Coordinates of C-alpha atoms and ligand atoms in Angstrom, one line a residue:
M165 CA 30.3 -7.5 -11.5
N166 CA 27.2 -9.6 -11.9
A167 CA 24.8 -8.8 -14.6
V168 CA 21.6 -7.9 -12.3
I169 CA 23.8 -5.6 -10.3
K170 CA 25.0 -4.3 -13.2
K171 CA 22.0 -3.5 -14.7
L172 CA 20.7 -1.6 -11.6
V173 CA 24.0 0.9 -11.7
A174 CA 23.3 1.6 -15.5
G175 CA 19.8 2.3 -14.3
F176 CA 20.9 4.4 -12.1
N177 CA 23.9 6.4 -14.7
D178 CA 20.7 6.9 -16.4
F179 CA 18.4 8.2 -13.9
R180 CA 21.6 10.6 -12.8
A181 CA 22.0 11.8 -16.1
R182 CA 18.3 12.7 -17.4
Y183 CA 15.8 12.2 -14.8
F184 CA 18.0 13.8 -11.9
F185 CA 19.7 16.6 -14.2
E186 CA 16.1 17.7 -15.1
R187 CA 15.3 17.9 -11.7
Q188 CA 18.2 19.1 -10.2
N189 CA 16.1 22.6 -9.0
L190 CA 13.0 20.1 -7.2
Y191 CA 15.9 18.0 -5.3
R192 CA 17.6 20.9 -4.0
R193 CA 14.0 22.5 -3.2
L194 CA 12.9 19.3 -1.3
V195 CA 16.1 19.4 0.7
S196 CA 16.0 23.0 1.6
Q197 CA 12.3 22.9 2.2
G198 CA 11.6 19.7 3.0
Q199 CA 9.4 17.1 1.3
K200 CA 5.8 17.7 1.8
P201 CA 4.0 15.1 0.1
K202 CA -0.1 15.4 0.2
V203 CA -0.4 11.6 -0.6
A204 CA 0.8 8.4 1.5
V205 CA 0.1 5.3 -0.9
I206 CA 0.5 1.8 1.1
A207 CA 1.3 -0.3 -1.6
C208 CA 2.8 -4.0 -2.1
A209 CA 6.3 -5.3 -2.2
D210 CA 5.1 -6.8 -5.4
S211 CA 7.8 -5.8 -8.5
R212 CA 5.0 -4.9 -10.5
V213 CA 3.0 -2.3 -8.1
D214 CA 5.5 0.4 -7.5
P215 CA 3.2 3.5 -7.3
A216 CA 5.3 5.7 -8.5
I217 CA 5.4 4.1 -11.8
V218 CA 1.8 3.4 -12.0
L219 CA 0.9 6.6 -10.6
Q220 CA 3.6 8.6 -12.8
V221 CA 4.4 10.8 -9.9
E222 CA 7.4 13.1 -9.3
P223 CA 9.8 13.1 -6.3
G224 CA 8.0 14.3 -3.4
D225 CA 4.4 13.9 -4.6
I226 CA 3.9 10.8 -2.9
F227 CA 5.2 9.1 0.8
A228 CA 5.2 5.2 -0.2
I229 CA 4.8 2.6 2.0
R230 CA 5.3 -0.7 0.9
N231 CA 4.7 -3.8 2.5
V232 CA 3.6 -7.6 1.9
A233 CA 0.1 -7.5 0.4
N234 CA -0.2 -3.6 1.2
L235 CA -1.9 -4.1 4.5
V236 CA -2.4 -2.3 7.5
P237 CA -2.5 -4.0 10.8
P238 CA -4.4 -2.7 13.4
F239 CA -3.5 -0.1 16.0
E240 CA -1.6 -1.8 19.1
V241 CA 0.5 -0.7 21.2
D242 CA 3.5 -2.7 23.2
E243 CA 3.1 -3.7 26.8
E244 CA 5.7 -2.3 28.7
G245 CA 8.7 -4.1 28.6
D246 CA 7.6 -6.0 25.3
V247 CA 8.9 -4.7 21.9
S248 CA 7.6 -5.1 18.5
Y249 CA 8.6 -4.1 15.4
H250 CA 5.6 -1.8 13.9
G251 CA 7.3 -1.0 10.7
T252 CA 4.5 0.0 8.9
S253 CA 2.7 1.5 12.2
A254 CA 5.8 4.0 12.2
A255 CA 5.8 4.9 8.6
L256 CA 1.7 6.0 9.1
E257 CA 2.7 8.2 11.9
F258 CA 5.7 9.9 10.4
A259 CA 2.9 10.6 6.9
V260 CA 0.4 11.8 9.1
E261 CA 1.9 13.4 12.5
V262 CA 4.9 14.9 11.2
L263 CA 4.5 15.0 7.0
G264 CA 0.6 15.9 7.5
V265 CA -0.2 14.1 4.6
E266 CA -4.0 14.6 3.6
H267 CA -4.7 11.3 2.1
I268 CA -3.7 7.8 2.5
V269 CA -4.4 5.5 -0.3
V270 CA -4.3 1.5 0.4
F271 CA -3.5 0.6 -3.1
G272 CA -4.3 -3.2 -3.7
H273 CA -3.7 -5.4 -6.3
A274 CA -4.4 -8.3 -8.7
H275 CA -2.3 -11.5 -8.2
C276 CA -0.7 -10.9 -4.9
A277 CA 1.1 -13.6 -3.2
G278 CA 0.9 -12.1 0.1
I279 CA -3.2 -12.4 -0.5
Q280 CA -2.6 -16.0 -1.9
A281 CA -0.5 -17.0 1.2
M282 CA -3.5 -16.1 3.5
I283 CA -6.4 -17.9 1.6
D284 CA -3.7 -21.2 1.2
N285 CA -3.7 -21.0 4.9
Q286 CA -7.1 -20.4 5.4
Q287 CA -8.5 -23.2 3.0
Q288 CA -5.6 -25.6 3.8
G289 CA -3.9 -25.1 7.0
K290 CA -0.7 -24.1 4.9
I291 CA 1.9 -22.1 6.9
A292 CA 3.8 -19.4 4.6
G293 CA 7.0 -18.9 5.6
R294 CA 8.5 -17.8 9.1
F295 CA 6.9 -14.4 8.9
I296 CA 4.5 -14.3 5.9
H297 CA 2.0 -16.3 7.7
A298 CA 1.4 -14.0 10.8
W299 CA 1.9 -10.7 8.5
T300 CA -0.8 -11.8 6.2
A301 CA -2.9 -13.1 9.0
I302 CA -4.1 -9.4 9.1
A303 CA -6.4 -9.7 5.8
A304 CA -7.8 -13.4 7.3
Q305 CA -11.4 -11.7 7.6
A306 CA -11.3 -10.7 3.6
F307 CA -10.8 -14.6 3.2
H308 CA -14.4 -14.7 5.6
R309 CA -15.9 -12.2 4.0
A310 CA -15.3 -13.4 0.4
K311 CA -17.1 -16.5 1.5
T312 CA -19.9 -14.7 3.3
I313 CA -21.0 -13.2 0.0
D314 CA -20.3 -16.1 -2.1
P315 CA -20.1 -19.2 -0.4
N316 CA -19.2 -21.4 -3.6
V317 CA -16.3 -18.5 -4.5
S318 CA -13.2 -20.6 -5.8
G319 CA -9.8 -20.4 -7.1
E320 CA -9.0 -16.9 -9.3
A321 CA -12.5 -15.2 -7.9
L322 CA -12.0 -16.3 -4.4
A323 CA -8.6 -14.6 -4.6
R324 CA -9.1 -11.4 -6.9
C325 CA -12.6 -10.9 -4.5
C326 CA -9.7 -11.4 -1.2
E327 CA -7.7 -8.8 -2.6
R328 CA -10.5 -6.1 -2.9
Q329 CA -11.9 -7.3 0.6
A330 CA -8.1 -7.1 2.4
V331 CA -8.1 -3.4 1.2
L332 CA -11.5 -2.5 3.2
V333 CA -10.1 -4.6 6.3
S334 CA -6.9 -2.1 6.0
L335 CA -9.3 1.1 5.8
E336 CA -10.8 -0.3 9.0
N337 CA -7.5 -1.0 10.5
L338 CA -6.4 2.7 9.6
M339 CA -9.6 4.2 11.1
S340 CA -8.2 2.1 14.5
F341 CA -5.2 4.8 14.6
P342 CA -6.4 7.4 17.1
F343 CA -4.5 10.1 15.3
I344 CA -6.1 8.8 11.4
Q345 CA -9.8 9.0 13.2
E346 CA -9.2 12.6 14.4
R347 CA -7.8 14.0 11.2
V348 CA -10.6 11.9 9.2
D349 CA -13.4 13.4 11.5
A350 CA -12.0 16.6 11.4
G351 CA -11.9 16.6 7.7
T352 CA -7.9 17.3 7.1
L353 CA -8.0 13.5 6.4
E354 CA -8.8 11.4 3.6
I355 CA -8.8 7.8 3.2
H356 CA -9.2 5.6 0.2
G357 CA -8.9 1.8 -1.2
W358 CA -7.8 1.5 -4.4
Y359 CA -7.2 -1.5 -6.3
L360 CA -5.1 -2.3 -9.4
D361 CA -5.8 -5.2 -12.1
I362 CA -2.1 -5.4 -13.5
V363 CA -3.6 -8.0 -16.5
E364 CA -6.2 -5.3 -17.9
G365 CA -4.1 -2.1 -16.4
E366 CA -7.1 -0.5 -14.8
L367 CA -7.3 1.2 -11.3
T368 CA -10.6 1.2 -9.3
A369 CA -11.4 3.1 -6.2
Y370 CA -13.9 1.7 -3.7
D371 CA -16.9 3.7 -3.3
P372 CA -18.7 3.4 0.1
Q373 CA -21.7 4.7 -1.0
R374 CA -22.2 2.0 -3.4
A375 CA -20.0 -0.7 -1.8
T376 CA -18.2 -1.3 -4.8
F377 CA -14.8 -0.8 -6.7
E378 CA -15.6 1.6 -9.6
R379 CA -13.3 2.7 -12.1
L380 CA -11.4 6.1 -11.7
T381 CA -10.5 6.2 -15.3
Ligands
ZN101 ZN1 0.9 -8.5 -3.4

């Protein structure tokens, strides 16, 4: 067996022998009663920002939605006969309407390749991949906002600013979904914008009153 795959299988064996057996009752309860996570997390597919590891949660605690650059697209309804594949929207619908989560966390992070792809497109017209370009264009507004805040911002500072601004764009897009807006208005759902610095290991949250990201710990 290939060494990389072998490591995965060894990891599973270890999971089963220790983690799974220690939590067998929890797993059985989550099967018999079903999952009832109170939180949905929209995280990046990036291998360094697994929300279950970063937030040290147990099975059943979070409904994780992962995509390139932890983006929420705007609410869109297909024209009749037109079929698009709204993976993130479908996951949000399930989390909110079926599971009834009470919180949605948009979980941004530093050094995001998806946000960098969007910046490269805005600055140099560089088209990343066949699919990445169209998807990350959801965050294009973040670039314009970063440039409005500081017209001279560039390089790493621009990337960090765009990563945070993209979290805010996703928060706004969340509110374009009627089933989310309704619940937020009714006070049964809260939305949060978080940002993980993977160099310093620091977590900040967007504070709408102060319009800044503030440390959570
Ligand atoms: Zn990322």
